[in-house]
Amino acid sequence: MPFFAILFDLDGTLTDPKPGITGCIQYALSELGYKPPNADELNWCIGPTLKDSFSQLLNTLDSTVIQQAILLYRRRFATIGLFENSLYSQILEVLKAIRFADYKTFVATSKPYIYATQIIEYFSLSLLFDGVYGSELDGTRSRKGDLIHHILLTEKLLPSSVVMVGDRSHDIIGAKRYHITSIGVTYGYGTEEELKAHGADFIAHSPSDIPKLIIRK
């Protein structure tokens, strides 16, 4: 069956959010009295949920401590970190080409919906997407598989007609859980090894590779 809808991860796929995410993590850790790692040592935090990242960074499963770290992160992210972000080159052209070829497009991010919509609007991408889907602030649908399932049900999409595009293992794992074709991108924060190890169906080394893998001639 030809593809009908394309789900795009946000961080590391559409935009490079490193300055904002790492800066907010450093802020949260400092406020809690910890010496934060430098930004490059926090690249692995781009993609996973904040709950998972802070659990590892603080070496704790204490939900109260983790939630405190998340609230501190969001204190800075909501006003500053949100906009310490940049659109990957070629992404605008890629989205236009896919839309021109009559595919439906959706943002599928573990980031809270309230922030994802602001970022999409900030980069003037709203008209290039049929919908933006993210998690809730309480963590609901922060797992990529849960989010994908929600999108499939809400948009009444057949898994066989959908492609998930993302840069980390959880994008691929979530797609495979619902038998969706996946494209792993290596220009973000996941490696080709990571993406292939979790079963990515295709690999895109640059944004311009994405339409070549999707659009049927």
PDB file of C-alpha atoms in Angstrom:
ATOM      1  CA  MET A   1       0.000   0.000   0.000  1.00  0.00           C
ATOM      2  CA  PRO A   2       1.327   3.488  -0.820  1.00  0.00           C
ATOM      3  CA  PHE A   3       2.123   5.736   2.111  1.00  0.00           C
ATOM      4  CA  PHE A   4      -0.510   8.295   3.053  1.00  0.00           C
ATOM      5  CA  ALA A   5       0.701  10.042   6.228  1.00  0.00           C
ATOM      6  CA  ILE A   6       4.141  10.981   7.526  1.00  0.00           C
ATOM      7  CA  LEU A   7       4.837  11.445  11.242  1.00  0.00           C
ATOM      8  CA  PHE A   8       7.817  13.664  12.041  1.00  0.00           C
ATOM      9  CA  ASP A   9       9.654  13.720  15.326  1.00  0.00           C
ATOM     10  CA  LEU A  10      10.539  17.292  16.349  1.00  0.00           C
ATOM     11  CA  ASP A  11      13.806  17.439  18.312  1.00  0.00           C
ATOM     12  CA  GLY A  12      16.729  16.200  16.235  1.00  0.00           C
ATOM     13  CA  THR A  13      14.557  15.699  13.148  1.00  0.00           C
ATOM     14  CA  LEU A  14      12.909  19.013  12.272  1.00  0.00           C
ATOM     15  CA  THR A  15      14.894  21.277  14.586  1.00  0.00           C
ATOM     16  CA  ASP A  16      18.188  21.275  16.471  1.00  0.00           C
ATOM     17  CA  PRO A  17      17.164  22.002  20.084  1.00  0.00           C
ATOM     18  CA  LYS A  18      20.526  21.375  21.749  1.00  0.00           C
ATOM     19  CA  PRO A  19      21.202  24.835  23.257  1.00  0.00           C
ATOM     20  CA  GLY A  20      17.750  25.043  24.820  1.00  0.00           C
ATOM     21  CA  ILE A  21      17.513  21.494  26.150  1.00  0.00           C
ATOM     22  CA  THR A  22      21.035  21.283  27.525  1.00  0.00           C
ATOM     23  CA  GLY A  23      20.857  24.796  28.979  1.00  0.00           C
ATOM     24  CA  CYS A  24      17.626  23.976  30.811  1.00  0.00           C
ATOM     25  CA  ILE A  25      19.006  20.692  32.147  1.00  0.00           C
ATOM     26  CA  GLN A  26      22.112  22.510  33.389  1.00  0.00           C
ATOM     27  CA  TYR A  27      19.908  25.135  35.045  1.00  0.00           C
ATOM     28  CA  ALA A  28      17.765  22.514  36.796  1.00  0.00           C
ATOM     29  CA  LEU A  29      20.778  20.576  38.074  1.00  0.00           C
ATOM     30  CA  SER A  30      22.457  23.763  39.320  1.00  0.00           C
ATOM     31  CA  GLU A  31      19.298  24.824  41.162  1.00  0.00           C
ATOM     32  CA  LEU A  32      19.239  21.421  42.855  1.00  0.00           C
ATOM     33  CA  GLY A  33      22.845  21.874  43.980  1.00  0.00           C
ATOM     34  CA  TYR A  34      24.565  19.631  41.440  1.00  0.00           C
ATOM     35  CA  LYS A  35      27.478  20.517  39.177  1.00  0.00           C
ATOM     36  CA  PRO A  36      26.005  20.020  35.701  1.00  0.00           C
ATOM     37  CA  PRO A  37      27.864  18.281  32.853  1.00  0.00           C
ATOM     38  CA  ASN A  38      28.863  20.414  29.882  1.00  0.00           C
ATOM     39  CA  ALA A  39      26.447  20.657  26.955  1.00  0.00           C
ATOM     40  CA  ASP A  40      28.178  18.040  24.780  1.00  0.00           C
ATOM     41  CA  GLU A  41      27.918  15.474  27.582  1.00  0.00           C
ATOM     42  CA  LEU A  42      24.139  15.937  27.559  1.00  0.00           C
ATOM     43  CA  ASN A  43      23.504  15.071  23.902  1.00  0.00           C
ATOM     44  CA  TRP A  44      22.026  11.724  24.966  1.00  0.00           C
ATOM     45  CA  CYS A  45      19.227  13.624  26.753  1.00  0.00           C
ATOM     46  CA  ILE A  46      17.869  14.931  23.443  1.00  0.00           C
ATOM     47  CA  GLY A  47      15.070  12.547  22.580  1.00  0.00           C
ATOM     48  CA  PRO A  48      14.257  10.524  25.715  1.00  0.00           C
ATOM     49  CA  THR A  49      11.641  11.765  28.183  1.00  0.00           C
ATOM     50  CA  LEU A  50      12.740  14.257  30.833  1.00  0.00           C
ATOM     51  CA  LYS A  51      11.704  11.762  33.480  1.00  0.00           C
ATOM     52  CA  ASP A  52      14.149   9.177  32.108  1.00  0.00           C
ATOM     53  CA  SER A  53      16.936  11.707  31.610  1.00  0.00           C
ATOM     54  CA  PHE A  54      16.715  13.196  35.106  1.00  0.00           C
ATOM     55  CA  SER A  55      16.399   9.753  36.664  1.00  0.00           C
ATOM     56  CA  GLN A  56      19.778   8.854  35.139  1.00  0.00           C
ATOM     57  CA  LEU A  57      21.401  12.247  35.737  1.00  0.00           C
ATOM     58  CA  LEU A  58      20.374  12.279  39.399  1.00  0.00           C
ATOM     59  CA  ASN A  59      20.792   8.520  39.814  1.00  0.00           C
ATOM     60  CA  THR A  60      17.406   8.212  41.467  1.00  0.00           C
ATOM     61  CA  LEU A  61      13.959   6.722  41.026  1.00  0.00           C
ATOM     62  CA  ASP A  62      12.462   9.137  43.572  1.00  0.00           C
ATOM     63  CA  SER A  63       9.505  10.643  41.708  1.00  0.00           C
ATOM     64  CA  THR A  64       9.435  13.719  43.957  1.00  0.00           C
ATOM     65  CA  VAL A  65      13.045  14.611  43.176  1.00  0.00           C
ATOM     66  CA  ILE A  66      12.601  13.904  39.462  1.00  0.00           C
ATOM     67  CA  GLN A  67       9.443  16.026  39.305  1.00  0.00           C
ATOM     68  CA  GLN A  68      11.235  18.895  41.047  1.00  0.00           C
ATOM     69  CA  ALA A  69      13.974  18.737  38.401  1.00  0.00           C
ATOM     70  CA  ILE A  70      11.380  18.729  35.609  1.00  0.00           C
ATOM     71  CA  LEU A  71       9.604  21.771  37.072  1.00  0.00           C
ATOM     72  CA  LEU A  72      12.907  23.656  37.269  1.00  0.00           C
ATOM     73  CA  TYR A  73      13.708  22.658  33.685  1.00  0.00           C
ATOM     74  CA  ARG A  74      10.337  23.936  32.513  1.00  0.00           C
ATOM     75  CA  ARG A  75      10.717  27.199  34.434  1.00  0.00           C
ATOM     76  CA  ARG A  76      13.548  28.152  32.084  1.00  0.00           C
ATOM     77  CA  PHE A  77      12.344  26.274  29.005  1.00  0.00           C
ATOM     78  CA  ALA A  78       8.929  27.988  28.843  1.00  0.00           C
ATOM     79  CA  THR A  79      10.445  31.450  28.471  1.00  0.00           C
ATOM     80  CA  ILE A  80      14.003  31.006  27.174  1.00  0.00           C
ATOM     81  CA  GLY A  81      14.928  27.448  26.201  1.00  0.00           C
ATOM     82  CA  LEU A  82      11.968  27.053  23.859  1.00  0.00           C
ATOM     83  CA  PHE A  83      13.533  29.499  21.428  1.00  0.00           C
ATOM     84  CA  GLU A  84      17.167  28.387  21.773  1.00  0.00           C
ATOM     85  CA  ASN A  85      16.509  26.217  18.769  1.00  0.00           C
ATOM     86  CA  SER A  86      17.148  26.220  15.016  1.00  0.00           C
ATOM     87  CA  LEU A  87      15.520  24.667  11.971  1.00  0.00           C
ATOM     88  CA  TYR A  88      17.697  22.137  10.150  1.00  0.00           C
ATOM     89  CA  SER A  89      18.680  23.281   6.670  1.00  0.00           C
ATOM     90  CA  GLN A  90      16.517  21.799   3.867  1.00  0.00           C
ATOM     91  CA  ILE A  91      13.657  20.935   6.243  1.00  0.00           C
ATOM     92  CA  LEU A  92      11.387  23.640   4.858  1.00  0.00           C
ATOM     93  CA  GLU A  93      11.951  22.410   1.295  1.00  0.00           C
ATOM     94  CA  VAL A  94      11.464  18.786   2.363  1.00  0.00           C
ATOM     95  CA  LEU A  95       8.127  19.506   4.032  1.00  0.00           C
ATOM     96  CA  LYS A  96       6.919  21.516   1.042  1.00  0.00           C
ATOM     97  CA  ALA A  97       7.866  18.706  -1.360  1.00  0.00           C
ATOM     98  CA  ILE A  98       6.046  16.097   0.721  1.00  0.00           C
ATOM     99  CA  ARG A  99       2.951  18.283   1.046  1.00  0.00           C
ATOM    100  CA  PHE A 100       3.025  19.063  -2.677  1.00  0.00           C
ATOM    101  CA  ALA A 101       2.984  15.302  -3.323  1.00  0.00           C
ATOM    102  CA  ASP A 102      -0.325  15.137  -1.378  1.00  0.00           C
ATOM    103  CA  TYR A 103       0.871  13.381   1.765  1.00  0.00           C
ATOM    104  CA  LYS A 104      -0.634  14.192   5.159  1.00  0.00           C
ATOM    105  CA  THR A 105       1.979  15.356   7.652  1.00  0.00           C
ATOM    106  CA  PHE A 106       1.942  15.348  11.457  1.00  0.00           C
ATOM    107  CA  VAL A 107       4.377  16.271  14.203  1.00  0.00           C
ATOM    108  CA  ALA A 108       4.784  13.369  16.667  1.00  0.00           C
ATOM    109  CA  THR A 109       6.966  14.459  19.588  1.00  0.00           C
ATOM    110  CA  SER A 110       7.449  13.366  23.184  1.00  0.00           C
ATOM    111  CA  LYS A 111       7.762  17.057  24.019  1.00  0.00           C
ATOM    112  CA  PRO A 112       4.627  18.513  25.639  1.00  0.00           C
ATOM    113  CA  TYR A 113       2.057  19.646  23.088  1.00  0.00           C
ATOM    114  CA  ILE A 114       1.960  23.166  24.544  1.00  0.00           C
ATOM    115  CA  TYR A 115       5.667  23.640  23.707  1.00  0.00           C
ATOM    116  CA  ALA A 116       5.622  21.758  20.396  1.00  0.00           C
ATOM    117  CA  THR A 117       2.893  23.997  18.972  1.00  0.00           C
ATOM    118  CA  GLN A 118       4.796  27.131  19.998  1.00  0.00           C
ATOM    119  CA  ILE A 119       7.956  25.861  18.287  1.00  0.00           C
ATOM    120  CA  ILE A 120       6.110  24.968  15.084  1.00  0.00           C
ATOM    121  CA  GLU A 121       4.489  28.413  15.067  1.00  0.00           C
ATOM    122  CA  TYR A 122       7.822  30.118  15.860  1.00  0.00           C
ATOM    123  CA  PHE A 123       9.356  28.599  12.723  1.00  0.00           C
ATOM    124  CA  SER A 124       6.217  29.384  10.645  1.00  0.00           C
ATOM    125  CA  LEU A 125       5.627  25.686   9.892  1.00  0.00           C
ATOM    126  CA  SER A 126       1.967  25.454  10.943  1.00  0.00           C
ATOM    127  CA  LEU A 127       0.599  25.444   7.388  1.00  0.00           C
ATOM    128  CA  LEU A 128       2.876  22.519   6.484  1.00  0.00           C
ATOM    129  CA  PHE A 129       1.301  20.156   9.021  1.00  0.00           C
ATOM    130  CA  ASP A 130      -2.175  18.665   9.314  1.00  0.00           C
ATOM    131  CA  GLY A 131      -1.681  18.365  13.060  1.00  0.00           C
ATOM    132  CA  VAL A 132       0.785  18.636  15.921  1.00  0.00           C
ATOM    133  CA  TYR A 133       0.798  15.885  18.541  1.00  0.00           C
ATOM    134  CA  GLY A 134       2.802  15.845  21.758  1.00  0.00           C
ATOM    135  CA  SER A 135       2.617  14.656  25.327  1.00  0.00           C
ATOM    136  CA  GLU A 136       0.723  16.211  28.217  1.00  0.00           C
ATOM    137  CA  LEU A 137       2.563  18.045  30.987  1.00  0.00           C
ATOM    138  CA  ASP A 138       1.722  15.181  33.368  1.00  0.00           C
ATOM    139  CA  GLY A 139       3.647  12.741  31.159  1.00  0.00           C
ATOM    140  CA  THR A 140       0.664  11.201  29.360  1.00  0.00           C
ATOM    141  CA  ARG A 141       1.741   9.974  25.893  1.00  0.00           C
ATOM    142  CA  SER A 142       5.401  10.840  26.503  1.00  0.00           C
ATOM    143  CA  ARG A 143       6.283   7.321  25.309  1.00  0.00           C
ATOM    144  CA  LYS A 144       6.510   7.420  21.533  1.00  0.00           C
ATOM    145  CA  GLY A 145       4.520   4.208  21.085  1.00  0.00           C
ATOM    146  CA  ASP A 146       1.612   5.609  23.113  1.00  0.00           C
ATOM    147  CA  LEU A 147       1.721   8.825  21.107  1.00  0.00           C
ATOM    148  CA  ILE A 148       1.747   6.987  17.764  1.00  0.00           C
ATOM    149  CA  HIS A 149      -1.201   4.858  18.854  1.00  0.00           C
ATOM    150  CA  HIS A 150      -3.101   8.013  19.819  1.00  0.00           C
ATOM    151  CA  ILE A 151      -2.409   9.581  16.413  1.00  0.00           C
ATOM    152  CA  LEU A 152      -3.492   6.450  14.552  1.00  0.00           C
ATOM    153  CA  LEU A 153      -6.795   6.372  16.426  1.00  0.00           C
ATOM    154  CA  THR A 154      -7.467  10.118  16.292  1.00  0.00           C
ATOM    155  CA  GLU A 155      -6.654  10.515  12.603  1.00  0.00           C
ATOM    156  CA  LYS A 156      -8.090   7.097  11.655  1.00  0.00           C
ATOM    157  CA  LEU A 157      -4.867   6.047   9.922  1.00  0.00           C
ATOM    158  CA  LEU A 158      -3.951   2.537   8.807  1.00  0.00           C
ATOM    159  CA  PRO A 159      -0.493   1.582  10.151  1.00  0.00           C
ATOM    160  CA  SER A 160       0.487   0.231   6.736  1.00  0.00           C
ATOM    161  CA  SER A 161      -0.018   3.690   5.210  1.00  0.00           C
ATOM    162  CA  VAL A 162       2.077   5.589   7.770  1.00  0.00           C
ATOM    163  CA  VAL A 163       5.794   6.412   8.037  1.00  0.00           C
ATOM    164  CA  MET A 164       7.542   7.569  11.227  1.00  0.00           C
ATOM    165  CA  VAL A 165      10.618   9.783  10.744  1.00  0.00           C
ATOM    166  CA  GLY A 166      12.888  10.271  13.759  1.00  0.00           C
ATOM    167  CA  ASP A 167      16.453  10.370  14.996  1.00  0.00           C
ATOM    168  CA  ARG A 168      16.420   8.200  18.123  1.00  0.00           C
ATOM    169  CA  SER A 169      15.768   4.582  19.027  1.00  0.00           C
ATOM    170  CA  HIS A 170      12.451   5.312  20.740  1.00  0.00           C
ATOM    171  CA  ASP A 171      11.066   6.666  17.439  1.00  0.00           C
ATOM    172  CA  ILE A 172      11.888   3.362  15.784  1.00  0.00           C
ATOM    173  CA  ILE A 173      10.679   1.257  18.727  1.00  0.00           C
ATOM    174  CA  GLY A 174       7.367   3.130  18.803  1.00  0.00           C
ATOM    175  CA  ALA A 175       6.883   2.675  15.070  1.00  0.00           C
ATOM    176  CA  LYS A 176       7.660  -1.047  15.150  1.00  0.00           C
ATOM    177  CA  ARG A 177       5.225  -1.546  18.024  1.00  0.00           C
ATOM    178  CA  TYR A 178       2.415  -0.571  15.653  1.00  0.00           C
ATOM    179  CA  HIS A 179       3.908  -2.049  12.463  1.00  0.00           C
ATOM    180  CA  ILE A 180       4.683   1.335  10.944  1.00  0.00           C
ATOM    181  CA  THR A 181       7.492   1.884   8.447  1.00  0.00           C
ATOM    182  CA  SER A 182      10.310   3.912  10.003  1.00  0.00           C
ATOM    183  CA  ILE A 183      12.990   6.213   8.655  1.00  0.00           C
ATOM    184  CA  GLY A 184      15.890   6.891  10.985  1.00  0.00           C
ATOM    185  CA  VAL A 185      17.762  10.150  10.414  1.00  0.00           C
ATOM    186  CA  THR A 186      21.450  10.411  11.262  1.00  0.00           C
ATOM    187  CA  TYR A 187      21.803  14.196  11.117  1.00  0.00           C
ATOM    188  CA  GLY A 188      20.116  14.461  14.541  1.00  0.00           C
ATOM    189  CA  TYR A 189      21.273  12.908  17.822  1.00  0.00           C
ATOM    190  CA  GLY A 190      21.033   9.181  17.170  1.00  0.00           C
ATOM    191  CA  THR A 191      23.673   7.163  15.344  1.00  0.00           C
ATOM    192  CA  GLU A 192      23.103   4.921  12.361  1.00  0.00           C
ATOM    193  CA  GLU A 193      24.101   1.989  14.587  1.00  0.00           C
ATOM    194  CA  GLU A 194      21.459   2.891  17.178  1.00  0.00           C
ATOM    195  CA  LEU A 195      18.738   3.279  14.548  1.00  0.00           C
ATOM    196  CA  LYS A 196      19.585   0.073  12.684  1.00  0.00           C
ATOM    197  CA  ALA A 197      19.912  -1.897  15.923  1.00  0.00           C
ATOM    198  CA  HIS A 198      16.291  -1.088  16.730  1.00  0.00           C
ATOM    199  CA  GLY A 199      15.035  -1.973  13.266  1.00  0.00           C
ATOM    200  CA  ALA A 200      14.832   1.233  11.229  1.00  0.00           C
ATOM    201  CA  ASP A 201      13.520   0.323   7.787  1.00  0.00           C
ATOM    202  CA  PHE A 202      15.420   3.117   6.048  1.00  0.00           C
ATOM    203  CA  ILE A 203      18.204   5.555   6.911  1.00  0.00           C
ATOM    204  CA  ALA A 204      18.333   9.223   5.862  1.00  0.00           C
ATOM    205  CA  HIS A 205      21.697  10.921   6.214  1.00  0.00           C
ATOM    206  CA  SER A 206      20.334  14.365   5.374  1.00  0.00           C
ATOM    207  CA  PRO A 207      16.860  15.948   5.250  1.00  0.00           C
ATOM    208  CA  SER A 208      16.950  15.811   1.433  1.00  0.00           C
ATOM    209  CA  ASP A 209      17.057  11.989   1.614  1.00  0.00           C
ATOM    210  CA  ILE A 210      13.619  11.840   3.274  1.00  0.00           C
ATOM    211  CA  PRO A 211      11.394  12.662   0.264  1.00  0.00           C
ATOM    212  CA  LYS A 212      13.421  10.273  -1.894  1.00  0.00           C
ATOM    213  CA  LEU A 213      12.436   7.444   0.464  1.00  0.00           C
ATOM    214  CA  ILE A 214       8.784   8.466   0.692  1.00  0.00           C
ATOM    215  CA  ILE A 215       7.483   9.948  -2.529  1.00  0.00           C
ATOM    216  CA  ARG A 216       6.395   7.377  -5.079  1.00  0.00           C
ATOM    217  CA  LYS A 217       7.211   8.322  -8.640  1.00  0.00           C
TER     218      LYS A 217
END
